[in-house]
Each structure stands twice: as structure tokens, then as C-alpha cells.
Coordinates of C-alpha atoms in Angstrom, one line a residue:
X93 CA -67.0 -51.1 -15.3
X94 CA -63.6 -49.9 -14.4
X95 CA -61.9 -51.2 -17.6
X96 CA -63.7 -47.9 -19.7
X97 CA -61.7 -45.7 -17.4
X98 CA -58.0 -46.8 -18.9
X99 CA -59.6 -47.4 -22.2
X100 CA -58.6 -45.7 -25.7
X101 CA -61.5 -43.6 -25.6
X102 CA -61.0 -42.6 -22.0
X103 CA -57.1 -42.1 -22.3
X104 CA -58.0 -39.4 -25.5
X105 CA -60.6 -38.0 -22.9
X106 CA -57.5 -37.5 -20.4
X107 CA -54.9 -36.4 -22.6
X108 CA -55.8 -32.5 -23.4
X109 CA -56.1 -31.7 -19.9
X110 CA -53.5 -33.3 -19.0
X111 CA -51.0 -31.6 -21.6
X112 CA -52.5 -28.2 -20.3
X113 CA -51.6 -28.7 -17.1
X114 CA -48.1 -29.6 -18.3
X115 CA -47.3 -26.4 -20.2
X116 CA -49.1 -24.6 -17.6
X117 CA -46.3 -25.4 -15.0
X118 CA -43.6 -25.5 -17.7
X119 CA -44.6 -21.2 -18.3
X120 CA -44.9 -21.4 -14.3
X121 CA -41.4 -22.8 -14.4
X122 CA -39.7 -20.3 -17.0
X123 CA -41.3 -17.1 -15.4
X124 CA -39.9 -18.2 -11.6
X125 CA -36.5 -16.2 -11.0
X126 CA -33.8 -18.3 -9.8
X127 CA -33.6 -22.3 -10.4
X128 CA -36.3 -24.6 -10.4
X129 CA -36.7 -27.2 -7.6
X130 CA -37.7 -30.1 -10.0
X131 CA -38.8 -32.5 -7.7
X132 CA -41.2 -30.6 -5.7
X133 CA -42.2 -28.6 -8.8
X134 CA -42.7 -32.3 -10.4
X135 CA -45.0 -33.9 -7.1
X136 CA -46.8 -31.0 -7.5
X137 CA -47.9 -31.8 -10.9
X138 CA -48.5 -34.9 -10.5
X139 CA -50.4 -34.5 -7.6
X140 CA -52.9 -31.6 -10.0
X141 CA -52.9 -34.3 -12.3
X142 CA -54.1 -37.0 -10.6
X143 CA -56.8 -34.7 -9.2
X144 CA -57.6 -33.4 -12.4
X145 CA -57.9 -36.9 -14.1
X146 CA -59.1 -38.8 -11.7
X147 CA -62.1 -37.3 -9.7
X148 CA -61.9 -34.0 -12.0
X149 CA -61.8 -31.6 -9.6
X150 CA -60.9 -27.9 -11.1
X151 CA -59.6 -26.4 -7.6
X152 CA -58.3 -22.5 -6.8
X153 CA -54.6 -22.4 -6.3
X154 CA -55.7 -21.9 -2.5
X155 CA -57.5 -25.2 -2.4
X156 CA -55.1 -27.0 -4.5
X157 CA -52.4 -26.4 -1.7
X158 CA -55.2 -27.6 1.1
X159 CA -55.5 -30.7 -0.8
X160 CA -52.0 -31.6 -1.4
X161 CA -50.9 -30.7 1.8
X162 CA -53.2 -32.9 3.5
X163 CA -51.8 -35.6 0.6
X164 CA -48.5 -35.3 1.9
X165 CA -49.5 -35.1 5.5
X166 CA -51.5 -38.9 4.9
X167 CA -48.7 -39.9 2.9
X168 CA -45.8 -38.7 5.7
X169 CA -48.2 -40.8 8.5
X170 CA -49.2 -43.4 6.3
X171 CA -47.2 -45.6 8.6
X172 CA -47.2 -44.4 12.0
X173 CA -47.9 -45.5 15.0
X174 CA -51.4 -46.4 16.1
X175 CA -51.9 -44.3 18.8
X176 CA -54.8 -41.5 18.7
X177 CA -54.0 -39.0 20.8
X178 CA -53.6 -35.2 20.2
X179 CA -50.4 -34.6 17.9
X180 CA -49.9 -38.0 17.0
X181 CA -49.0 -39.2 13.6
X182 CA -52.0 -41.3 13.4
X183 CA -54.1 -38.0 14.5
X184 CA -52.5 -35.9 12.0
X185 CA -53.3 -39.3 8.9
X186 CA -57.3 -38.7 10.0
X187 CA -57.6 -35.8 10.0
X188 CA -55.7 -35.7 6.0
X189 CA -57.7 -38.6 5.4
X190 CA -61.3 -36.9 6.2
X191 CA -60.2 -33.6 4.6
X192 CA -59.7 -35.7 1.2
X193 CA -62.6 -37.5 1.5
X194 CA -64.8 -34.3 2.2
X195 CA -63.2 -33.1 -1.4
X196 CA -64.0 -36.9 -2.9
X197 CA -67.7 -36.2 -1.4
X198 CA -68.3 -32.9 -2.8
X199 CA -66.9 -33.8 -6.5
X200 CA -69.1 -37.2 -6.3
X201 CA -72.1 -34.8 -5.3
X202 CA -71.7 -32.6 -8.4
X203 CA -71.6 -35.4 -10.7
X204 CA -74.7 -37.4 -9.6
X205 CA -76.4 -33.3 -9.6
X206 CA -75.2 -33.0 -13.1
X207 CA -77.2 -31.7 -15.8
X208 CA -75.2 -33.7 -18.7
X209 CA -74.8 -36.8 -17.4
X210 CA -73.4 -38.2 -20.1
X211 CA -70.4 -35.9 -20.1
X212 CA -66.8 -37.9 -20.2
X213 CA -64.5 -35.7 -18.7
X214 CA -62.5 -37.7 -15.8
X215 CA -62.2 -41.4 -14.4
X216 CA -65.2 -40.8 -12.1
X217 CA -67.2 -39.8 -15.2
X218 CA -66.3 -42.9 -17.0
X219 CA -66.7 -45.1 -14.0
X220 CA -70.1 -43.9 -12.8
X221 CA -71.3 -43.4 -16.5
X222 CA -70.4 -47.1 -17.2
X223 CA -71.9 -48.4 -14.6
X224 CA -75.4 -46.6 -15.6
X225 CA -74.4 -48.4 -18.8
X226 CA -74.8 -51.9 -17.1
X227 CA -77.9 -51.0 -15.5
X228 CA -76.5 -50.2 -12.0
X229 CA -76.4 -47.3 -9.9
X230 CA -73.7 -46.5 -7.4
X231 CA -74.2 -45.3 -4.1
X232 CA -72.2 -42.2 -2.6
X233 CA -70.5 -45.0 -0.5
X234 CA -69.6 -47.4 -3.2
X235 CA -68.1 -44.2 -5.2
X236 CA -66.5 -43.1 -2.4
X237 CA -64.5 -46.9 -2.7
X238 CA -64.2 -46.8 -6.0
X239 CA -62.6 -43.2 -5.6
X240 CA -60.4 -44.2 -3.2
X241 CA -58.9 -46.7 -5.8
X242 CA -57.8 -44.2 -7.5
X243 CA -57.1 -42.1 -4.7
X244 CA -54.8 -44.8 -3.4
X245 CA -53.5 -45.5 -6.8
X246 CA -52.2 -41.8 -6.2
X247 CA -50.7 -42.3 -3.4
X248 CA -48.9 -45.4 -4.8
X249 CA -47.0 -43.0 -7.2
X250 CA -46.3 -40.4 -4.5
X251 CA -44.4 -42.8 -2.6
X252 CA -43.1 -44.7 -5.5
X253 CA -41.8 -41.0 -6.5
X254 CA -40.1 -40.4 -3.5

């Protein structure tokens, strides 16, 4: 099931959007006075690309910086100290962690609801499109895990980036 998602057909799928979002922040880039911090500017991308490709999300600027903050907020107490108390590291990873997944929930919830369910336009498309295929059906949970694959993929670059 999750071999269509890096396949040729999916990678062609993924390719458009992702070269739109590329010359998208190269104009952002050239119309920005002053220089051009690269490697924020390049996280950023990134970061809209993964969300783009992977659970297809088409967010408002506003949203976009919700979601990657709370990104970098998991990522920055990824490895903190176990305590849960008010203000702790750990604290601050939940509550990233259950904004994201409120944002996985909602695009899973407008792909099941689809009209065209046969539509290709992201990973989770491919995945839960394939799995129909092969005579199963995924619940919200099992999406949600099979999200967070990708999701923690993601995160694998971010740090790998750093």
C-alpha cells in the first residue's frame, strides 16, 4: 500500500505542486528588500512542502505559520525532559504534538468526505486510495499512523537540516 506513494506515477503527481511552491518563494525571495536569510527561508519551504505533499493541506499564510511553529516547537522539545508540568519542555512537545494532529485529523476528515475519491493529489490520497484498491478500509486511527510516518519522516529532515 505505501509503495504507490514513492512510485513514478505518484512522484509526477507530486512534482507540479512542488515546483510551484518553489518559484513561489524564489518571487517571495527577489521582491524582499535587503538579503535573504537562506536557511530559514529554505526550512520554511520545506516545511510547505512536506505539508503540501504529504497530507495535502492548502493552508492560509496565517495557518501555515501556526503549523510550522508548533513543528519547530515539537522538534526544539523533541528531547526533553520528562516532566509535565506547566512550562516544561515536555508540556510545550504536547501541546505541538496535538495541534499537528488536530490538522492531520481535519485533512484525513476531508478526504474520506470527498466527492472524487479517486482523486491523486498527495501521499495520503495515494495511500488511502491504494488501500481501497486492496479491498481494505482504514480507520481515522490507522490514517492518523500512517500520517505520522510521514509526519515523522518530516521531522527526520528538519533535524537532519539543522
Amino acid at each position: 500500500i505505501l509503495a504507490r506513494v514513492f512510485s513514478h506515477a505518484a512522484l509526477e503527481v507530486y512534482l507540479p505542486p512542488i515546483q510551484r511552491l518553489v518559484s513561489w518563494e524564489l518571487r517571495g525571495w527577489r521582491h524582499r528588500p535587503g538579503p535573504v536569510a537562506v536557511y530559514a527561508s529554505a526550512k520554511a519551504l520545506t516545511f510547505r512542502i512536506a505539508v503540501r505533499i504529504l497530507l495535502g493541506l492548502r493552508l492560509e499564510e496565517e495557518q501555515f505559520e501556526e503549523l510550522s511553529g508548533a513543528f519547530e516547537q515539537l522538534v526544539e522539545n523533541l528531547f526533553s525532559l520528562p516532566l509535565n508540568v506547566p512550562f516544561s519542555g515536555l508540556r510545550k512537545g504536547i501541546k505541538a504534538r496535538d495541534l499537528l494532529h488536530t490538522y492531520m485529523e481535519k485533512a484525513i476528515l476531508e478526504k474520506l468526505q470527498r466527492k472524487d475519491p479517486d482523486a491523486h493529489r498527495d501521499a495520503l490520497d495515494f495511500i488511502i486510495n491504494s488501500a481501497k484498491e486492496h479491498g481494505q478500509d482504514f480507520t481515522m486511527q490507522e490514517l492518523k499512523v500512517t500520517s505520522r510516518l510521514d509526519y515523522y519522516h518530516a521531522l527526520y529532515l528538519e533535524i537532519f537540516l539543522r
